[in-house]
Short mmCIF file of C-alpha atoms and ligand atoms in Angstrom, two decimals:
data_model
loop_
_atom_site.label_atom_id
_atom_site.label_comp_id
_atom_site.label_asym_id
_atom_site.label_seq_id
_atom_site.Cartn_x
_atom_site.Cartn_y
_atom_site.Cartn_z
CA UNK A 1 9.27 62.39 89.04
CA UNK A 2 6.93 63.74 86.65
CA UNK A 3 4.96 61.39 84.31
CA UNK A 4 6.13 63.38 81.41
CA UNK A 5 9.36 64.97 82.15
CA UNK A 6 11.49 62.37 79.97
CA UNK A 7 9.78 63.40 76.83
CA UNK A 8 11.92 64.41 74.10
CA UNK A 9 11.23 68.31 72.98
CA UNK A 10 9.72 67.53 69.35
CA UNK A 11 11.90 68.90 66.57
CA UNK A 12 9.17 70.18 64.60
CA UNK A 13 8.21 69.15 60.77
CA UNK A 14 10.94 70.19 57.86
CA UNK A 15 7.07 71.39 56.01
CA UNK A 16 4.82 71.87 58.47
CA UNK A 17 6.73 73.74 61.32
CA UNK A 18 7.97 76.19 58.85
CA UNK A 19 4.97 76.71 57.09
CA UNK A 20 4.17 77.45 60.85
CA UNK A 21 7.26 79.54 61.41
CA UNK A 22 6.37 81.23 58.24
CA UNK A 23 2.90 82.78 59.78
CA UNK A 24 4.28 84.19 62.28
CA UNK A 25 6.50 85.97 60.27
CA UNK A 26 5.89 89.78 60.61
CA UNK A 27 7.57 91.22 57.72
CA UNK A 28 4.85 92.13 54.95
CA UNK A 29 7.26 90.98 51.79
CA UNK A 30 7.49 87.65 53.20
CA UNK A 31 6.61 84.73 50.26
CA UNK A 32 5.70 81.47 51.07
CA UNK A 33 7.16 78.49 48.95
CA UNK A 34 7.70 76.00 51.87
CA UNK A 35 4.39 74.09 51.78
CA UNK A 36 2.75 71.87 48.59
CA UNK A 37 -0.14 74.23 48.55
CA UNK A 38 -1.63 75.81 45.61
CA UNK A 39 -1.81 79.80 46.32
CA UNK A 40 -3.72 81.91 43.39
CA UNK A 41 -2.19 84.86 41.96
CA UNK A 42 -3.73 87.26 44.80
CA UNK A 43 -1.38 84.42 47.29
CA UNK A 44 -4.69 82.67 48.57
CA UNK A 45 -5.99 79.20 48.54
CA UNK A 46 -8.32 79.47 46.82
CA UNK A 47 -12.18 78.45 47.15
CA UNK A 48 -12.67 76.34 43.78
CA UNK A 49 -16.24 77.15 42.73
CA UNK A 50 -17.07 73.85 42.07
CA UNK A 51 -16.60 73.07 45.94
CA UNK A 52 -18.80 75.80 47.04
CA UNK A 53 -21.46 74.93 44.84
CA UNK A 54 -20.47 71.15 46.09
CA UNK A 55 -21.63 72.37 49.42
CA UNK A 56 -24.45 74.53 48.86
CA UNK A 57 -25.97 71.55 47.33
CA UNK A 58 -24.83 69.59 50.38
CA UNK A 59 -26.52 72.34 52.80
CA UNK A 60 -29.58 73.02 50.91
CA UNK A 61 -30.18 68.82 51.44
CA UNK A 62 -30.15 69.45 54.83
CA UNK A 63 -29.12 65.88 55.50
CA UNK A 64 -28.47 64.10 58.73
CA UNK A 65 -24.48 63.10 59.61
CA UNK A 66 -24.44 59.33 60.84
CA UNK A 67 -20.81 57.53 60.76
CA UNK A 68 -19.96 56.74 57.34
CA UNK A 69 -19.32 53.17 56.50
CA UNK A 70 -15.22 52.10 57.73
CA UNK A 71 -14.87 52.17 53.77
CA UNK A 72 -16.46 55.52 53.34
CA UNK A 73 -19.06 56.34 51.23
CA UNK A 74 -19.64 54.19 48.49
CA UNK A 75 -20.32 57.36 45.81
CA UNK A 76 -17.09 58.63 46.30
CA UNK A 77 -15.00 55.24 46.05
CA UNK A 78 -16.83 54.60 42.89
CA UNK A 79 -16.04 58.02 41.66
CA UNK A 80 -12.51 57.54 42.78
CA UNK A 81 -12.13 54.57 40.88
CA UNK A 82 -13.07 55.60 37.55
CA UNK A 83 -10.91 58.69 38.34
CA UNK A 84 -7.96 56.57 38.77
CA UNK A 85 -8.34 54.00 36.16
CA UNK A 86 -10.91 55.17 33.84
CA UNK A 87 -14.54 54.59 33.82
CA UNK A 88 -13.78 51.85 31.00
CA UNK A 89 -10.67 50.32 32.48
CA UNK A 90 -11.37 46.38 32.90
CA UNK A 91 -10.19 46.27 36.16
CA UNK A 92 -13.38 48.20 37.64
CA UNK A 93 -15.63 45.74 35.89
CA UNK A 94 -13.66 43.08 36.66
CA UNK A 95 -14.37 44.03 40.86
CA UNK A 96 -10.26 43.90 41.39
CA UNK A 97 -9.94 46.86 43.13
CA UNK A 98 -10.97 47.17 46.96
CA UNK A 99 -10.69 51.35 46.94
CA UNK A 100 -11.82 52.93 50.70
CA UNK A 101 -12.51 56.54 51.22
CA UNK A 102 -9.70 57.73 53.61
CA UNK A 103 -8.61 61.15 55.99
CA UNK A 104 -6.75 62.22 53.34
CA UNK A 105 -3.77 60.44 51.20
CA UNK A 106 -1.92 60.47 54.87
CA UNK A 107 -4.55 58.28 55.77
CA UNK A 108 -4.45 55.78 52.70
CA UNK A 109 -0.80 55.71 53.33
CA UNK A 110 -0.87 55.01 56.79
CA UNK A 111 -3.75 52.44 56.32
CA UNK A 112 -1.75 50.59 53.58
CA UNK A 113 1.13 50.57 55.81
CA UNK A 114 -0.49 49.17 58.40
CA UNK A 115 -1.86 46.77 56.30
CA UNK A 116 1.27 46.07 55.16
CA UNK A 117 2.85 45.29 58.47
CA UNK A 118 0.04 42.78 59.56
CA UNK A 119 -0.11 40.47 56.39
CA UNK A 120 3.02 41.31 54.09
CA UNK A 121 5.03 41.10 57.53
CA UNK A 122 8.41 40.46 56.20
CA UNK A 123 8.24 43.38 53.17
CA UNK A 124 10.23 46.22 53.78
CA UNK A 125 9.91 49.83 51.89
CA UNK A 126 11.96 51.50 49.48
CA UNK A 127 11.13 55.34 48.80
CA UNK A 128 13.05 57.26 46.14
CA UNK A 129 16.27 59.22 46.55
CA UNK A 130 14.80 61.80 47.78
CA UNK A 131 10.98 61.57 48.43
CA UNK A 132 8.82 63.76 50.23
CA UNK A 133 10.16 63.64 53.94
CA UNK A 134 6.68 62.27 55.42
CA UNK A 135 7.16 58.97 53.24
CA UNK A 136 10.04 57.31 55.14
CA UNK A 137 8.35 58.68 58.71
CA UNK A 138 5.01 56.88 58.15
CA UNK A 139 6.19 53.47 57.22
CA UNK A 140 8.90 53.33 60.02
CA UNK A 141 6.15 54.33 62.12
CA UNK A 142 3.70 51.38 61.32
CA UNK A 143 7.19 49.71 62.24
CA UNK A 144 8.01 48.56 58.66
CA UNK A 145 12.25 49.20 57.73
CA UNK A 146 12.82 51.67 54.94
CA UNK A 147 15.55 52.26 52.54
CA UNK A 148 15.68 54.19 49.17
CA UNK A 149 16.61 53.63 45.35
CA UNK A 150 18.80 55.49 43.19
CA UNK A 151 16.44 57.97 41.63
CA UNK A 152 17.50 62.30 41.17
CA UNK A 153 20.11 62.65 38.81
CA UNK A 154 21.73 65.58 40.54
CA UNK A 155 24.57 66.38 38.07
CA UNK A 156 22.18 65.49 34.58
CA UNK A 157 18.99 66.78 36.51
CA UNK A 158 17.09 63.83 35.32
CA UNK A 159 16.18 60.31 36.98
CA UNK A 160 18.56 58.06 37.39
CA UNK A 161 16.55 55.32 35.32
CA UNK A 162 19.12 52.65 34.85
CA UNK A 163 20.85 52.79 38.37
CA UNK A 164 17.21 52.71 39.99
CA UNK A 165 16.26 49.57 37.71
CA UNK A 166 19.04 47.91 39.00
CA UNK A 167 18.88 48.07 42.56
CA UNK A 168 14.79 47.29 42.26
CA UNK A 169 15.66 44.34 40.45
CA UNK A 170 17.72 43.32 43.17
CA UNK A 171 15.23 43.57 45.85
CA UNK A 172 13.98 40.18 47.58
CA UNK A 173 10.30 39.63 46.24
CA UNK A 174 7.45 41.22 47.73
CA UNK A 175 9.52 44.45 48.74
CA UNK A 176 7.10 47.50 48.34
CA UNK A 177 8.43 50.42 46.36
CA UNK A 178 7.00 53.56 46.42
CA UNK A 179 6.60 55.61 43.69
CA UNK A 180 5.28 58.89 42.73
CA UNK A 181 2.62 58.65 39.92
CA UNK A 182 3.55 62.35 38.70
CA UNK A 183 4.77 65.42 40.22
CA UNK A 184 7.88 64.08 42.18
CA UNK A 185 8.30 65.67 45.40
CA UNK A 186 10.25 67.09 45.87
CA UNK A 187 11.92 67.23 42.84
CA UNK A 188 9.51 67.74 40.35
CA UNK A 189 11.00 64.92 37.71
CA UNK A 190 9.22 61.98 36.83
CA UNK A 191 9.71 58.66 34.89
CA UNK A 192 8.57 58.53 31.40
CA UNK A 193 5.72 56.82 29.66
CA UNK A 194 8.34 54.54 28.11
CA UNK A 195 10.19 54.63 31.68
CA UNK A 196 7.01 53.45 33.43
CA UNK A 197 6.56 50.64 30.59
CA UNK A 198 10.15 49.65 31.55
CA UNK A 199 9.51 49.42 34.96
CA UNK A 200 6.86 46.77 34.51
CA UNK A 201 8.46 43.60 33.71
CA UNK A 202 11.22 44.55 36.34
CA UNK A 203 8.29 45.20 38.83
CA UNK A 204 6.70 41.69 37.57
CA UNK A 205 9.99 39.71 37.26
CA UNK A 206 10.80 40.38 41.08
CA UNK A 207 6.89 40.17 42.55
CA UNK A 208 7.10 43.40 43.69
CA UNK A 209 4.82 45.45 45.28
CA UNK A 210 4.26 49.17 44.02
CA UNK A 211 2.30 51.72 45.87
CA UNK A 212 1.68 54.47 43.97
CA UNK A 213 1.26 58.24 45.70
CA UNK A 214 -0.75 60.33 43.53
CA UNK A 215 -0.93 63.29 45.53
CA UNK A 216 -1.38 65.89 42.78
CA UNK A 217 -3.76 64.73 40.40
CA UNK A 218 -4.13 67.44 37.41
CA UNK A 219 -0.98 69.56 38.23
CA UNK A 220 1.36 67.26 35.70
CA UNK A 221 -0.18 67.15 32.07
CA UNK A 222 -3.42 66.64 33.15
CA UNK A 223 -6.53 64.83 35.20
CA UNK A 224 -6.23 61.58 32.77
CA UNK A 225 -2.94 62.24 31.98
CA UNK A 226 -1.69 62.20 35.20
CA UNK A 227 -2.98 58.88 36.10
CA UNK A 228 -1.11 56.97 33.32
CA UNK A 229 0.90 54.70 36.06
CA UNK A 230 -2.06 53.35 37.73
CA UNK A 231 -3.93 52.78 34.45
CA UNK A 232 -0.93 51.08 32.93
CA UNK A 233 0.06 49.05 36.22
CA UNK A 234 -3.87 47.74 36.35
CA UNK A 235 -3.50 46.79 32.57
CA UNK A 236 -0.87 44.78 33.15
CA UNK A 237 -2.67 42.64 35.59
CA UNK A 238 -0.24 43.55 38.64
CA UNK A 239 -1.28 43.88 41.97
CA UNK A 240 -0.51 47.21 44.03
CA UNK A 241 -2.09 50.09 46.20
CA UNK A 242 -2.59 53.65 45.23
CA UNK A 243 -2.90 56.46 47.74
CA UNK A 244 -4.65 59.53 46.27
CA UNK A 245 -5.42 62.85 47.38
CA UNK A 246 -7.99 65.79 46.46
CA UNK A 247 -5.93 68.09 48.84
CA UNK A 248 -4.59 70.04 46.03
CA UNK A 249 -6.66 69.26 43.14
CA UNK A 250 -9.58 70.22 44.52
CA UNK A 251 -8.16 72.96 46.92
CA UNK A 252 -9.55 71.06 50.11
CA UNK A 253 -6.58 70.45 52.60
CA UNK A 254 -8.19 70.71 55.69
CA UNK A 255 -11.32 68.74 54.53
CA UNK A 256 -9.00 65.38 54.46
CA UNK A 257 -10.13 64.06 51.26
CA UNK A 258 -8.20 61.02 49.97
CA UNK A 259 -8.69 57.15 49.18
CA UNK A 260 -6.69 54.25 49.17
CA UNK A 261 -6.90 51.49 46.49
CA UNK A 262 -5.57 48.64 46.14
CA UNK A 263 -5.65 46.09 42.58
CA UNK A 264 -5.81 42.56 43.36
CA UNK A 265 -5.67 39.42 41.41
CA UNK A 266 -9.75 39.07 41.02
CA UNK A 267 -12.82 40.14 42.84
CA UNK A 268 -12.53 37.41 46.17
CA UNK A 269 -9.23 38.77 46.79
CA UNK A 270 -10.42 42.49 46.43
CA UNK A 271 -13.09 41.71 49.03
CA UNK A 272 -10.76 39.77 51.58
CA UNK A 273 -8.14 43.12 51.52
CA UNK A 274 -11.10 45.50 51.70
CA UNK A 275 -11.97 43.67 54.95
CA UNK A 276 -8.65 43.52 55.81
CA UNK A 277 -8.48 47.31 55.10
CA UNK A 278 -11.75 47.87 56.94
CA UNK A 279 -10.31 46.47 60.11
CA UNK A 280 -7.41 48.58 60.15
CA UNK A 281 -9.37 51.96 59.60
CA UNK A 282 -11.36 50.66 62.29
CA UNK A 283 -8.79 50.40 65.21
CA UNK A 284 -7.40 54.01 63.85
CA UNK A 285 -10.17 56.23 63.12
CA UNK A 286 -13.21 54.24 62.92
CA UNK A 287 -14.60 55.69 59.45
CA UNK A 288 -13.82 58.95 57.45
CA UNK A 289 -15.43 62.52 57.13
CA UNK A 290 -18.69 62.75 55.52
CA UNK A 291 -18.40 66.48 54.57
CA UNK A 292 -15.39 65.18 52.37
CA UNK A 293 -17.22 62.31 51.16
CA UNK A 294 -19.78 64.82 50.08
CA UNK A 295 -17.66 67.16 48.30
CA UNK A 296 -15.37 64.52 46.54
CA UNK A 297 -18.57 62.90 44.73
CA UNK A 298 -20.44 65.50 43.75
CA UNK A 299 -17.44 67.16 42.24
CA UNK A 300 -16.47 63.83 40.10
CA UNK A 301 -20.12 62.87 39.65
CA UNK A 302 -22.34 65.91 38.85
CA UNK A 303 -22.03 67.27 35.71
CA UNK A 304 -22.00 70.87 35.42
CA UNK A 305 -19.37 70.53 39.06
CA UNK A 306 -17.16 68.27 36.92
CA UNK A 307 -16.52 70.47 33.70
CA UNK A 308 -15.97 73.81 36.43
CA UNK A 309 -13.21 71.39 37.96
CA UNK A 310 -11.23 70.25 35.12
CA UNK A 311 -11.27 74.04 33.96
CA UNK A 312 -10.23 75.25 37.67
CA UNK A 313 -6.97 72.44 37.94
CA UNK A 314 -6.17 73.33 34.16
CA UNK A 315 -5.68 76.90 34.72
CA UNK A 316 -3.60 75.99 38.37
CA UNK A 317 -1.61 73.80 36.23
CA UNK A 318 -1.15 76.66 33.63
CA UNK A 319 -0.71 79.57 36.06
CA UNK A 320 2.28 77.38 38.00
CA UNK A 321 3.81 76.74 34.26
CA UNK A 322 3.58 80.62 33.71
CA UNK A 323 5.35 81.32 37.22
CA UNK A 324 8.14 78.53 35.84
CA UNK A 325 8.81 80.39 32.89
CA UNK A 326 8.87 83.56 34.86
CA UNK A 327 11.22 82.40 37.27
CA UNK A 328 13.57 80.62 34.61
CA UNK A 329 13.58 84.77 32.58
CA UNK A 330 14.30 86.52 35.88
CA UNK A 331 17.22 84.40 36.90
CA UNK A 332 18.79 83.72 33.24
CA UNK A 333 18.79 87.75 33.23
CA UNK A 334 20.47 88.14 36.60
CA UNK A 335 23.32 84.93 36.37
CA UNK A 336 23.91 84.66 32.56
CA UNK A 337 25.78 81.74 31.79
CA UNK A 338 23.75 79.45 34.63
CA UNK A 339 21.02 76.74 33.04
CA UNK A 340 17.87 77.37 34.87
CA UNK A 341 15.99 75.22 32.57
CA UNK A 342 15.34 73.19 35.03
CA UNK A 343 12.71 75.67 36.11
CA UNK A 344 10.98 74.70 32.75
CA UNK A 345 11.37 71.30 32.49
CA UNK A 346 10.19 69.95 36.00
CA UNK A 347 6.68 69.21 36.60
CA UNK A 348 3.68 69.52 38.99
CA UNK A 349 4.13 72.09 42.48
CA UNK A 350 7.39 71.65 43.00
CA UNK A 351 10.94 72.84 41.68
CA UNK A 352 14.24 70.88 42.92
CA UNK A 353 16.41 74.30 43.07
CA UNK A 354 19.85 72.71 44.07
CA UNK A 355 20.15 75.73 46.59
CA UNK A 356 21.82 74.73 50.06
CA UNK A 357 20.83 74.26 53.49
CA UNK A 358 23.06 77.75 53.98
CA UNK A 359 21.38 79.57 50.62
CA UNK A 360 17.99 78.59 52.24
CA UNK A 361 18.41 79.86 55.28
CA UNK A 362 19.96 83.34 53.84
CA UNK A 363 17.24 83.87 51.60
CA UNK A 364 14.52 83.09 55.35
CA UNK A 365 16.61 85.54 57.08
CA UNK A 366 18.01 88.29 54.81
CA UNK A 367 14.47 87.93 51.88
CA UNK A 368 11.86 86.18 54.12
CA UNK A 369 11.50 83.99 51.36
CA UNK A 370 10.85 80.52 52.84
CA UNK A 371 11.58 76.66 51.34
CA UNK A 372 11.95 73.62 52.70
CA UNK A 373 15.85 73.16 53.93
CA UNK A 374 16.42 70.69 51.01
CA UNK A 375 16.13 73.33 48.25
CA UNK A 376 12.57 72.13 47.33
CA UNK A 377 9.99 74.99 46.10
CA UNK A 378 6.87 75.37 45.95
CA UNK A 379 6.43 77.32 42.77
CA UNK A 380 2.52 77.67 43.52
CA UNK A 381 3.69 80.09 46.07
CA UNK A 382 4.86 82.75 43.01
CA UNK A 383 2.66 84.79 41.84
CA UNK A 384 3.38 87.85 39.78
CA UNK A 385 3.88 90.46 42.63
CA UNK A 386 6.08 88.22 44.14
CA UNK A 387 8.25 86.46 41.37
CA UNK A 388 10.84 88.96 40.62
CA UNK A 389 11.12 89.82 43.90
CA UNK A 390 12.04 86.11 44.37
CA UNK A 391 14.26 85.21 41.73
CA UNK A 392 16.21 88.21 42.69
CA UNK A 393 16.31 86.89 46.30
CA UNK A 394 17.48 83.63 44.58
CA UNK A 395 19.96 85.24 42.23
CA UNK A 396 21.16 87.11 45.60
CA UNK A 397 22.30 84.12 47.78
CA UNK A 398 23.89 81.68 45.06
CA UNK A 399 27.32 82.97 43.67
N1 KET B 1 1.85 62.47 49.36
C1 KET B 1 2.70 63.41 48.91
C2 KET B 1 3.73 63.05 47.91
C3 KET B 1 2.59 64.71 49.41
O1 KET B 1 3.42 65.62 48.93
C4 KET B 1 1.61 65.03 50.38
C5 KET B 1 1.55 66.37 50.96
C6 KET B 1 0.75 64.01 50.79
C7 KET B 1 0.91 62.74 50.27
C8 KET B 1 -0.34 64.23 51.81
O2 KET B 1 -1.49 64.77 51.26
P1 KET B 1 -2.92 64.72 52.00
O3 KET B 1 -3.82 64.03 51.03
O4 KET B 1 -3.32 66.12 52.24
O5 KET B 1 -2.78 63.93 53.27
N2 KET B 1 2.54 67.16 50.84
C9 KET B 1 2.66 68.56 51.25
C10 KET B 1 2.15 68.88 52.60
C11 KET B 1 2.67 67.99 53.68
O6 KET B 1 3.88 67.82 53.82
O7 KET B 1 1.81 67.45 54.41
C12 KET B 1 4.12 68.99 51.08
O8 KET B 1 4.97 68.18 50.69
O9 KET B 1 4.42 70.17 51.31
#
């Protein structure tokens, strides 16, 4: 008897193993679309000059590294805050929000759950129908149940607005729902302004608990834009978390750069749940990464860094929009009669394709074009040497 013979053989991640698989793949045509990662025309990731001049500033400081605080580092919450809400937004003066610095939005997510767990012990989860796979994996595993709400229209395309009010409004109080702040993955549809107002009193009427994921920041309609849901949800004087990430706005995945905040009734409250919070970051990883830390605030909070950002996500944002419409062209001109204008219409990384488990793994095999085994793509993997190639590959497998 072995100690670790009775393991089970891990499955691997639907994302992450196949972006895996997907480097190891020899062919030279091969295109990448599995993984939310924004690739530049040229197919890299690239180095947003903001973030090198973020770290040459860092570097020529020549600063020691202690342990941050368990929080992190109080530049970069405060930055993160008036990111979220808006420098102005009453709820920062008001000292509401308890925001910590955390390894990445994984890491907010998986600190709010815990947090959940411990002192909302009887709350249970509900994710969208569908949501990005990772969602229903990291609540179960801070042992909280999780179900979903009605949300993808499938036939219509849309969100199933009515259907999901419905079933939230039928939820016993207290139940967290998650929801995507923009850029649905993996379907790339989200709620309207006047959806989101809708959502509020239903969200009030049955105490629930939202926790927002606002994992791509910028790639919607914009920095400010993007974070209408958490500056409307804080104006309306609910309570709820947000997990956010600079993973893909700032083009820093493996730096783990994310916070968790959470809005509370008034400033005592906002100090009990950042203790609360504290603790739990404190039996996991003891206190985030200071290079992040670095990066994140001097991006947000230096001048000159801040206007190179906003140009860099705009012209992501705009060269994803181009591959869309490139995309939506290629494939109208191959399968006339077909409405592809759901290429056009969805928003942020990712494109809800409606191709099957079969279809996907055709167009691996036969194109060495890889997505995700639930038809989501990553459209930030296009680029124009690659496009028509793709949409062909596309137009090849569906009949
Ligand atoms: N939330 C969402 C909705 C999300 O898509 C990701 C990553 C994250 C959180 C995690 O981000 P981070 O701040 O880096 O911890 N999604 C892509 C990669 C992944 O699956 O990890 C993806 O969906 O491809």
């Amino acid at each position: 008897m072995t100690l670790f013979g009775h393991l089970d053989p891990y499955a691997g991640d639907p994302i992450l193993s196949l972006n895996e698989a997907f480097q190891t793949d020899a062919r030279a045509h091969k295109v990448n679309l599995s993984i939310g990662i924004y690739f530049d025309d040229a197919g890299r990731i690239p180095v947003l000059e903001c973030v090198h001049l973020a770290e040459a500033r860092m570097l020529a400081e020549d600063g020691a590294k202690p342990y941050l605080p368990m929080e992190g580092a109080l530049s970069m919450r405060a930055a993160v805050q008036a990111l979220l809400f808006g420098a102005d937004h009453p709820a920062l003066g008001s000292g509401r929000i308890a925001t910590l610095q955390t390894v990445g939005s994984s890491g907010g997510l998986k600190v709010g759950a815990d947090f959940i767990r411990r002192w909302l012990p009887a709350s249970e989860v509900w994710i969208s129908d569908p949501s990005w796979d990772n969602h229903r994996a990291m609540f179960e595993g801070a042992g909280i149940a999780v179900h979903s709400y009605p949300y993808y229209d499938a036939a219509g395309g849309g969100v199933r607005f009515d259907a999901m009010c419905t079933a939230l409004a039928a939820l016993p109080p207290r139940s967290v729902v998650l929801l995507h702040a923009c850029c649905h993955n993996p379907t790339g549809v989200d709620l309207t302004h006047e959806q989101w107002r809708a959502l509020v009193p239903v969200l009030r009427e049955r105490q629930l608990l939202p926790f927002l994921d606002l994992a791509y920041q910028g790639y919607g309609d914009g920095i400010a834009e993007d974070a209408f849901a958490p500056r409307l949800l804080a104006s309306e004087g609910l309570s709820f978390f947000v997990a956010n990430s600079f993973s893909k706005s700032m083009s820093v995945y493996g730096e783990r750069a994310g916070a968790l905040s959470v809005v509370c009734a008034d400033r005592d409250e906002a100090a009990l749940v950042l203790g609360q919070l504290k603790a739990i970051v404190r039996r996991i990883y003891s206190s985030p990464a200071i290079h992040a830390a670095g990066i994140v605030s001097r991006v947000l909070g230096e001048h000159d860094l801040r206007t190179l950002w906003e140009a860099d996500v705009a012209a992501m944002r705009m060269r994803i929009l181009a591959m869309r419409r490139s995309l939506h062209a290629v494939l109208s001109a191959k399968k006339p009669g077909r409405d592809f204008g759901y290429f056009l219409t969805q928003r942020g990384m990712f494109s809800y394709t409606g191709l099957t488990a079969p279809q996907v793994d055709r167009l691996r095999e036969e194109y060495a074009v890889y997505l995700v085994r639930s038809g989501r793509i990553c459209v930030a993997g296009l680029n124009r040497g690659n496009v028509e190639r793709t949409a062909e590959a596309i137009a090849a497998v569906i009949d």
